[in-house]
Each structure stands twice: as C-alpha cells, then as structure tokens.
CSV table of C-alpha atoms and ligand atoms in Angstrom, one decimal:
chain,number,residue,atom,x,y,z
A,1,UNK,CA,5.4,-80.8,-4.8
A,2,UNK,CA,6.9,-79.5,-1.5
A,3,UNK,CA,7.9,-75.8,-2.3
A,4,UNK,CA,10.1,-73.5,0.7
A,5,UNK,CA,7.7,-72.0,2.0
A,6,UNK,CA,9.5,-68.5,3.0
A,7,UNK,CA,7.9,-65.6,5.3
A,8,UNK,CA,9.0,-63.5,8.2
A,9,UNK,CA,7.8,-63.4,11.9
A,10,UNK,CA,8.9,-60.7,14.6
A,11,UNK,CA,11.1,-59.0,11.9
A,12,UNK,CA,13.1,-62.2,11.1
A,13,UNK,CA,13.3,-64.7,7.9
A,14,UNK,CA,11.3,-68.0,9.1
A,15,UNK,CA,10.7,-70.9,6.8
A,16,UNK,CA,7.2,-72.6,7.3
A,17,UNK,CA,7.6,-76.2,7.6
A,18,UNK,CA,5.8,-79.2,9.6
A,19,UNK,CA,2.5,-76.2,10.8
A,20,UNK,CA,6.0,-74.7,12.5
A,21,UNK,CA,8.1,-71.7,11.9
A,22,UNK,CA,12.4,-72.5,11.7
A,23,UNK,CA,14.1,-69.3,12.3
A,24,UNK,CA,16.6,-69.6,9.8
A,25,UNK,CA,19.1,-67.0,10.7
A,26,UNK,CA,19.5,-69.1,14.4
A,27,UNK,CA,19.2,-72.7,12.7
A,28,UNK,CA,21.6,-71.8,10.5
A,29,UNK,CA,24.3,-70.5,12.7
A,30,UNK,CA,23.9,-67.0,11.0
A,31,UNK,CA,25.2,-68.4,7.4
A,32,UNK,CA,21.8,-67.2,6.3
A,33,UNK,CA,20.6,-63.7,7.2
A,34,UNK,CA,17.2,-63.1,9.3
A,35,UNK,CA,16.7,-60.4,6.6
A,36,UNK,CA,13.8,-62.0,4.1
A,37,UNK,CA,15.7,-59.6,1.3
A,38,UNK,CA,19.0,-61.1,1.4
A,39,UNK,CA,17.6,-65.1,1.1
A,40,UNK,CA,15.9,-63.7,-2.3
A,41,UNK,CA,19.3,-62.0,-3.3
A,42,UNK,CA,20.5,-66.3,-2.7
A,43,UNK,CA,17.4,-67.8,-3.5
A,44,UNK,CA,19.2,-70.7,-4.7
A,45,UNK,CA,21.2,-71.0,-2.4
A,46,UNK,CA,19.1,-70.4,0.2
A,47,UNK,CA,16.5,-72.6,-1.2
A,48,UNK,CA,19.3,-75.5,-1.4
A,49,UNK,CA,19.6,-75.5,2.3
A,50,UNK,CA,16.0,-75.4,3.4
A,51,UNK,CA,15.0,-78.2,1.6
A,52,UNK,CA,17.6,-79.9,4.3
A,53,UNK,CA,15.5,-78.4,7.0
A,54,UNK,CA,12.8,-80.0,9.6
A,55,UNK,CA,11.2,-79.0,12.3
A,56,UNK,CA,12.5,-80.4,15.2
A,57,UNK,CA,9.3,-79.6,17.7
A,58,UNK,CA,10.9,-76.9,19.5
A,59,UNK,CA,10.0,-74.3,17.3
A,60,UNK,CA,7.0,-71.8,17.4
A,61,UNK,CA,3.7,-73.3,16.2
A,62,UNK,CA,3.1,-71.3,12.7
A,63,UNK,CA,0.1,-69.2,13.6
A,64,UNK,CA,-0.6,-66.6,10.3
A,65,UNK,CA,-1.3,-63.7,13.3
A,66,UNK,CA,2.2,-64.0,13.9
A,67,UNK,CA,3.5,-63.2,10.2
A,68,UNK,CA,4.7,-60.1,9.1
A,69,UNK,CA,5.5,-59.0,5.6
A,70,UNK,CA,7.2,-61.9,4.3
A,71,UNK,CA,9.2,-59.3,1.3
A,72,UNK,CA,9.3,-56.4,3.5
A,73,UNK,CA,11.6,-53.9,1.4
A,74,UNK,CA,11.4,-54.4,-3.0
A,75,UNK,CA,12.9,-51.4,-4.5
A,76,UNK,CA,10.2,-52.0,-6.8
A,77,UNK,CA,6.8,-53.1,-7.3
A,78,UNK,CA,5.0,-53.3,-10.8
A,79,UNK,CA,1.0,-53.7,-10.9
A,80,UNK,CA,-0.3,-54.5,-14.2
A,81,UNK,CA,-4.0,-53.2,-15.2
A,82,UNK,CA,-6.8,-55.1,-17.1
A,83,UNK,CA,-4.2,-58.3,-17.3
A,84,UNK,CA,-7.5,-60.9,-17.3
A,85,UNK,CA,-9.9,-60.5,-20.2
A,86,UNK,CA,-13.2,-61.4,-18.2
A,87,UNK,CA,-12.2,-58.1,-15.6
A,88,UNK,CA,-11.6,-55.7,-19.3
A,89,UNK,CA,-14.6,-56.4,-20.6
A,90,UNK,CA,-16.7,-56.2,-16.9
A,91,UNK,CA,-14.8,-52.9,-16.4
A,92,UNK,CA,-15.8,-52.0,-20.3
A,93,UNK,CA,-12.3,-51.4,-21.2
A,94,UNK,CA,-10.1,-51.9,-24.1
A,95,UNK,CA,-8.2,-55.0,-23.9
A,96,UNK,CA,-4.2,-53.8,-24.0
A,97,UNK,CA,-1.9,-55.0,-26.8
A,98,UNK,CA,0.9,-54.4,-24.3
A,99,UNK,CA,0.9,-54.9,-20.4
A,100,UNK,CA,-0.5,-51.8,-18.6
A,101,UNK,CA,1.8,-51.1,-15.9
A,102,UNK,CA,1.7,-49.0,-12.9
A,103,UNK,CA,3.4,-48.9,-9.6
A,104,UNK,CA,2.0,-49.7,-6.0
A,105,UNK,CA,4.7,-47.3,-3.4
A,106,UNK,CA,6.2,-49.2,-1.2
A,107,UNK,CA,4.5,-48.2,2.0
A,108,UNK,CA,1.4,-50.1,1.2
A,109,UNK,CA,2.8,-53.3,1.6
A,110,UNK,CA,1.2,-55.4,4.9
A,111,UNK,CA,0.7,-58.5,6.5
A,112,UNK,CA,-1.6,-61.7,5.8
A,113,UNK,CA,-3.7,-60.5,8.3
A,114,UNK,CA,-3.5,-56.6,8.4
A,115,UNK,CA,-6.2,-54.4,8.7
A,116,UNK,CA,-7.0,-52.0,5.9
A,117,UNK,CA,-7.9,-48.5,6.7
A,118,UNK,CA,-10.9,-47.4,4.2
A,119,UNK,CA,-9.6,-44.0,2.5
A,120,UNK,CA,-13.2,-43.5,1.1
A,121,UNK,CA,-16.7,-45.2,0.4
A,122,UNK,CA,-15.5,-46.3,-3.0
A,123,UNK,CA,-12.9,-48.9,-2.1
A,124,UNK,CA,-12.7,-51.8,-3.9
A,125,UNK,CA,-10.7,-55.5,-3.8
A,126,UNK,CA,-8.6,-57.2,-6.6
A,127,UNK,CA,-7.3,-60.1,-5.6
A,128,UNK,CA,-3.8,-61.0,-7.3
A,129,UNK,CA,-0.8,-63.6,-8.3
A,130,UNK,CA,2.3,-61.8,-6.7
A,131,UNK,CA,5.4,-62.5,-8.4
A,132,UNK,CA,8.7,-62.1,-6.3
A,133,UNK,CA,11.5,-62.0,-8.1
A,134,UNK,CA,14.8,-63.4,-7.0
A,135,UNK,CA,17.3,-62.6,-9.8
A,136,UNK,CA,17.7,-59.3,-11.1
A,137,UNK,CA,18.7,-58.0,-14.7
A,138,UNK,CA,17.7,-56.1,-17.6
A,139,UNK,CA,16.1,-57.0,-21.1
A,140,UNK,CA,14.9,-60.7,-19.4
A,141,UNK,CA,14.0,-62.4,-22.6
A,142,UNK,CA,10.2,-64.5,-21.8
A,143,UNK,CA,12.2,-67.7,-22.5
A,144,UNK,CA,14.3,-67.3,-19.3
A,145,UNK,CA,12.0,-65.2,-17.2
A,146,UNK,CA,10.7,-67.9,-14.7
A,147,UNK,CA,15.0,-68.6,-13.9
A,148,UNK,CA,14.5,-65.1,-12.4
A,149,UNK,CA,11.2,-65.6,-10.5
A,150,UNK,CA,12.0,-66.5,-6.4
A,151,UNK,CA,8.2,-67.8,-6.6
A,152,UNK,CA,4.9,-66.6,-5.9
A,153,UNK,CA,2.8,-64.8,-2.3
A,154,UNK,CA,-0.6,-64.1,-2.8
A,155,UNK,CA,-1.6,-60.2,-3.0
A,156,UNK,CA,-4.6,-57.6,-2.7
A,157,UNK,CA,-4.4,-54.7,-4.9
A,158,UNK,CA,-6.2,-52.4,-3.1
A,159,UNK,CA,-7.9,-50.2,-4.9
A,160,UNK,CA,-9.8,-46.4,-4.2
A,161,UNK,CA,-12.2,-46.1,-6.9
A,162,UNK,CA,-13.2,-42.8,-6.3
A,163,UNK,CA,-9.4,-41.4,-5.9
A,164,UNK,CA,-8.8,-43.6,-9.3
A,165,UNK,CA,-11.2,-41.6,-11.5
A,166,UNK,CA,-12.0,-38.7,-9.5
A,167,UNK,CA,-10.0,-36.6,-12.2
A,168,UNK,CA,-9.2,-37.3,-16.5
A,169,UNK,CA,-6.9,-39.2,-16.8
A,170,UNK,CA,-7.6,-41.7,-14.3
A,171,UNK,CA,-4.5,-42.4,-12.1
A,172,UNK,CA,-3.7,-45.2,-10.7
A,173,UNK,CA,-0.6,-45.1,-8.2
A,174,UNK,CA,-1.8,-42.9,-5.5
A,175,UNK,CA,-5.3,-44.6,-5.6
A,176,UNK,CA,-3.9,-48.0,-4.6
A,177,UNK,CA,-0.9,-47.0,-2.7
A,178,UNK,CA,-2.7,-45.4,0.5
A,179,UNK,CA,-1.4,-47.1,4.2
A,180,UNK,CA,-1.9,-51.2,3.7
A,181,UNK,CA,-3.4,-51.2,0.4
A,182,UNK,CA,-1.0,-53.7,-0.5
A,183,UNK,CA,-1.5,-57.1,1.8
A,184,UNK,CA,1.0,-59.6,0.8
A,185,UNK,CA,1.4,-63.3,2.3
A,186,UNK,CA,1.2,-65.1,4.2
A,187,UNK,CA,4.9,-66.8,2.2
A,188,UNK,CA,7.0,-66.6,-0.5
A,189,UNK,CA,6.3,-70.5,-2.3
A,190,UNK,CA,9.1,-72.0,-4.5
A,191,UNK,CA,8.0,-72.4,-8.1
A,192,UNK,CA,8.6,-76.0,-7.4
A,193,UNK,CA,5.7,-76.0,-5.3
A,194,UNK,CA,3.7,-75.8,-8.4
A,195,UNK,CA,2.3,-78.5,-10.7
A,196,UNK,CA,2.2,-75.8,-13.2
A,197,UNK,CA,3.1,-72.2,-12.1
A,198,UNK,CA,1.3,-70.7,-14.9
A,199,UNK,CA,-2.5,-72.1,-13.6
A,200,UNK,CA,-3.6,-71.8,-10.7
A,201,UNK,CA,-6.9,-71.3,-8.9
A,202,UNK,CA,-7.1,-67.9,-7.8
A,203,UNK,CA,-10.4,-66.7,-5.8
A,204,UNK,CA,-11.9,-63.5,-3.5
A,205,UNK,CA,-14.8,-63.9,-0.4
A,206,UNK,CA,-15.9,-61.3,0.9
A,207,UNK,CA,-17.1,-62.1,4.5
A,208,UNK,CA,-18.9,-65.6,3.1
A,209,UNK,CA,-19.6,-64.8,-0.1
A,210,UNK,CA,-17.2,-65.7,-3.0
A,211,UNK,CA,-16.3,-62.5,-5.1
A,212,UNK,CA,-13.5,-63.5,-7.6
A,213,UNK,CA,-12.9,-67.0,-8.9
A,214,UNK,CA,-11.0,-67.7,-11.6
A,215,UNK,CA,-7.5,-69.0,-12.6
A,216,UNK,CA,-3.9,-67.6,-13.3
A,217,UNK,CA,-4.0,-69.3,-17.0
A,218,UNK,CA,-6.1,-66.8,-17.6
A,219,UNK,CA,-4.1,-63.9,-17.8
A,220,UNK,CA,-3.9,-61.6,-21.2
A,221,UNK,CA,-0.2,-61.9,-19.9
A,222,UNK,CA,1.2,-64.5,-18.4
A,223,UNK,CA,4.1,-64.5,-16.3
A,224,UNK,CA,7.0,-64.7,-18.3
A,225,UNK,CA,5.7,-61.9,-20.7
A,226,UNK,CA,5.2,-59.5,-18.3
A,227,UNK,CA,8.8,-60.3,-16.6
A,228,UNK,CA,10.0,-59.9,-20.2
A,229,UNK,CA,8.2,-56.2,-21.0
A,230,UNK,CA,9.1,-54.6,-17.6
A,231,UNK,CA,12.5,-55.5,-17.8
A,232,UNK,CA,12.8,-54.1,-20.8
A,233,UNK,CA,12.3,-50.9,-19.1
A,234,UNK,CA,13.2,-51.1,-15.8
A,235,UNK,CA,16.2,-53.2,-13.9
A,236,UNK,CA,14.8,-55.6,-11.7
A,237,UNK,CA,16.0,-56.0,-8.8
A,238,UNK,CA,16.0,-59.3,-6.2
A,239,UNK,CA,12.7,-58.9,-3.8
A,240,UNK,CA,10.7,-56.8,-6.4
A,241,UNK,CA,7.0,-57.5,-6.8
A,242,UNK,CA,4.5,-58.0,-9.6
A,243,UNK,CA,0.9,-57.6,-8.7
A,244,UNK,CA,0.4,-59.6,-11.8
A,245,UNK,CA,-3.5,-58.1,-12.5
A,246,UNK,CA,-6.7,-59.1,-10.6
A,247,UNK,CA,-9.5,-61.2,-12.9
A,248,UNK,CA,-13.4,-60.4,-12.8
A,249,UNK,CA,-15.7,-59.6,-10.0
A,250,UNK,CA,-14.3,-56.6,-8.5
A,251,UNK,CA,-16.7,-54.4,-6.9
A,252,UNK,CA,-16.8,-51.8,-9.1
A,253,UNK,CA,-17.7,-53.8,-12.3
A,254,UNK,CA,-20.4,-55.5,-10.3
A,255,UNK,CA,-24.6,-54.7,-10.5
A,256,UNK,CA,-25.2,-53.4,-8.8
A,257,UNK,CA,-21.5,-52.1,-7.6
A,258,UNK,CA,-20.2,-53.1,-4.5
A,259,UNK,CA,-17.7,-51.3,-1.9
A,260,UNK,CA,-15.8,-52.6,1.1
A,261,UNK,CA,-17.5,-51.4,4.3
A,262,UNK,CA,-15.7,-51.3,7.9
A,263,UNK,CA,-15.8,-54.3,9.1
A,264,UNK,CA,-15.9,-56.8,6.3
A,265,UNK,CA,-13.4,-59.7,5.4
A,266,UNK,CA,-11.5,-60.0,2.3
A,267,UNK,CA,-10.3,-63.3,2.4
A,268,UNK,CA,-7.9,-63.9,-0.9
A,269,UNK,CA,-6.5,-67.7,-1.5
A,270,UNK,CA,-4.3,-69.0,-4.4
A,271,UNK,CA,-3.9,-72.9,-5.3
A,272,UNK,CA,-0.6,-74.1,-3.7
A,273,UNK,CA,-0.2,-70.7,-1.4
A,274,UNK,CA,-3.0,-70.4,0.9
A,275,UNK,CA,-4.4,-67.2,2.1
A,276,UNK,CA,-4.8,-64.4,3.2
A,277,UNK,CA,-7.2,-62.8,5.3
A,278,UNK,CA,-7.8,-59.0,6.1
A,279,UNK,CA,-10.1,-57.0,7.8
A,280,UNK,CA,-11.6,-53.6,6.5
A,281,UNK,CA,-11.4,-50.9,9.7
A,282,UNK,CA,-13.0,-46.9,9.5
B,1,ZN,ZN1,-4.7,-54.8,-9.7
C-alpha cells in the first residue's frame, strides 16, 4: 500500500519518496517532463517508472514549505455542493437527486501551506476529497470511472458565505473562487495507495480544535458517480479536479456560526494523503 506520491517543488514535477523529494525530470534524463501536467497526461506510464525509483540520499529533504501546487494548470475543476448528507441537513437543504455542480476558476488553486487572504468576515472552511483525473473522455460510464482517476490530493473549498448568498439565487463560483480559495496538496497519491479509495477518514482543525470529521464513504455520491454525471456533460480532460463536496461542521451550519479570523489554522488531513495546513491572513 505504497502509492506515487506525486507533487511539485520550485516549479518542477518531484515524486515524494524516502521523507525526500526525486526530481523526476533530472533522474529521468528528461524522458519524463518537470511539468506535473504532462506525468497525469502518462499517468501510467509515469507511474510505471516511479515505482522503480529510490532515493538515493542526495536529494532535498521533503519539507511541505517547499511544495507548490502539485496540479498547477486543470482546464477544469468541478465542485460538487451538499455531496454528504450530514452537511444537507446541518445547512437545512434539500438533499440532490443529482450531483450539484459548480466550478472553482482556476486562479484559486494554492499550495499545502498557502496563506488565504480573508475576502470578508463570513468566510468559511470545507474540507474536501480532490479527485485528479488522469484520463480524459466523454460519457465515462461509473463502472470504468476509477480507470480514469490519476488519484486523489486533499482540498479546501474555500468558501465566502456572505458573497454566496448575498443576492437570490445564491451563487456559488465567484464566492469560492477569490485569490487561494482553492489549497490543494501537499501530492497527488496513486489509487493504489488506498485500501479502499472509496473510504477514507477525512477531518478539519481549526487552530486545535477539530471541525470536520467524517469519512469519504459517506458521500451522497461517491466517486465514480460523480465522474460518470460530469462527463456526461463536460469532456474531461487529464489534470482536472473534483472538489468532491465537504461533509458536516462547516462554520456556517455551526451554533452558534463560526468564521475564519486572520490568523487562524485550517489544518485539513485525509487517510493515506496527509495534510495540509494553511494560514488565514487580513
Ligand atoms: Zn465544497
């Protein structure tokens, strides 16, 4: 239950390995890009090779500061609204018969250990199972879906409450989309470095106290399904991202409701990934 362990340091594709980073573009001679999006265009491939990879003591101590976005540029990346039924029914809503979808732009994406720029006093955490998808295609039946999945990172879905619902409808894009709203990391893990990919401990602290705690089995929608619907729609693409919905004990559903403040520590940690850690700034 090893997993490649994939991320990016200084701009360049790294694989984790032995508490040390191997630069794969230079330890491979260049066969493999430094890019992190073309390995997940030859995940297999890719993945193939790594597993042939140690450190040989010469190579940078891993040290999460160091990490950078470890899927720096998806064309795409899906969030999925009320996906667990515990964070429905804490934020009163109606439980979908479909996945909810939405998108998070781009430009939010961030580091493991990024700071988050507050947009308002109503901003509020969601910790997430991101899904990184390595092969594309269209009308991905559920059966096949996890053939297409790279693996999993660990994400924060961001969230500005009081942009979210300022107005009726409540939108969702803009209000979760501002500058680092999107923290991803701190590596892309193999789904062979799960037991069982479709159940794992997922949890929230915020500073030391724990927020969100709960597991992936949970989800109104698991993996596959939601793979399945959104490709229905939309091509996907290799290095898109599904923020895959966040379960109960956001801030917003809580009594009495809770906001981040400048200053406080979202740390956000899924079985077999580790975490991530970021701090909230004015
Ligand atoms: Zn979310």
């Amino acid at each position: 239950m090893s997993g490649i362990r994939m991320t990016s340091a200084g701009g360049r594709a790294m694989i984790e390995s032995g508490g040390r980073l191997i630069d794969v573009a230079r330890r491979s001679g260049g066969k493999f890009s430094a890019d992190p999006m073309a390995l997940l265009a030859q995940w297999e491939a890719f993945t193939d090779w790594a597993r042939l990879q140690a450190p040989d003591g010469s190579e940078p101590l891993l040290d999460a500061a160091l990490l950078d976005v470890c899927v720096p540029r998806p064309r795409s990346i899906f969030g999925i609204g009320v996906n667990y039924r515990e964070h429905g029914q804490q934020a009163d809503m109606e439980l979908p018969k479909t996945p909810m979808v939405f998108t998070k732009f781009p430009s939010c994406l961030a580091g493991p250990r990024a700071d988050i720029p507050l947009t308002s006093n109503r901003v509020d955490w969601e910790a997430e199972l991101v899904v990184v998808i390595a092969r594309g295609g269209e009308r991905i039946a559920a059966k096949d879906a996890m053939a297409h999945v790279a693996g999993y990172t660990i994400g924060q879905d961001i969230s500005d409450r009081r942009q979210q619902f300022s107005d009726k409808p409540p939108q969702f894009c803009i209000a979760k989309s501002a500058k680092a709203y999107g923290p991803i990391g701190p590596c892309v893990v193999s789904l062979d470095g799960f037991a069982n990919p479709l159940d794992l401990a997922i949890s929230c602290d915020l500073n030391d106290e724990r927020m969100q705690d709960s597991r992936t089995g949970m989800m109104i929608f698991n993996v596959p399904e939601l793979i399945a619907f959104v490709s229905r729609w939309c091509e996907l693409a290799p290095g898109d991202l599904i923020f895959s919905g966040t379960p109960g004990g956001t801030g917003a559903v809580r009594d009495p409701r809770r906001y981040l403040q400048p200053g406080e520590v979202i740390t956000t940690r899924i079985e077999g990934i580790g975490e991530i850690r970021n701090t909230c700034i004015p």
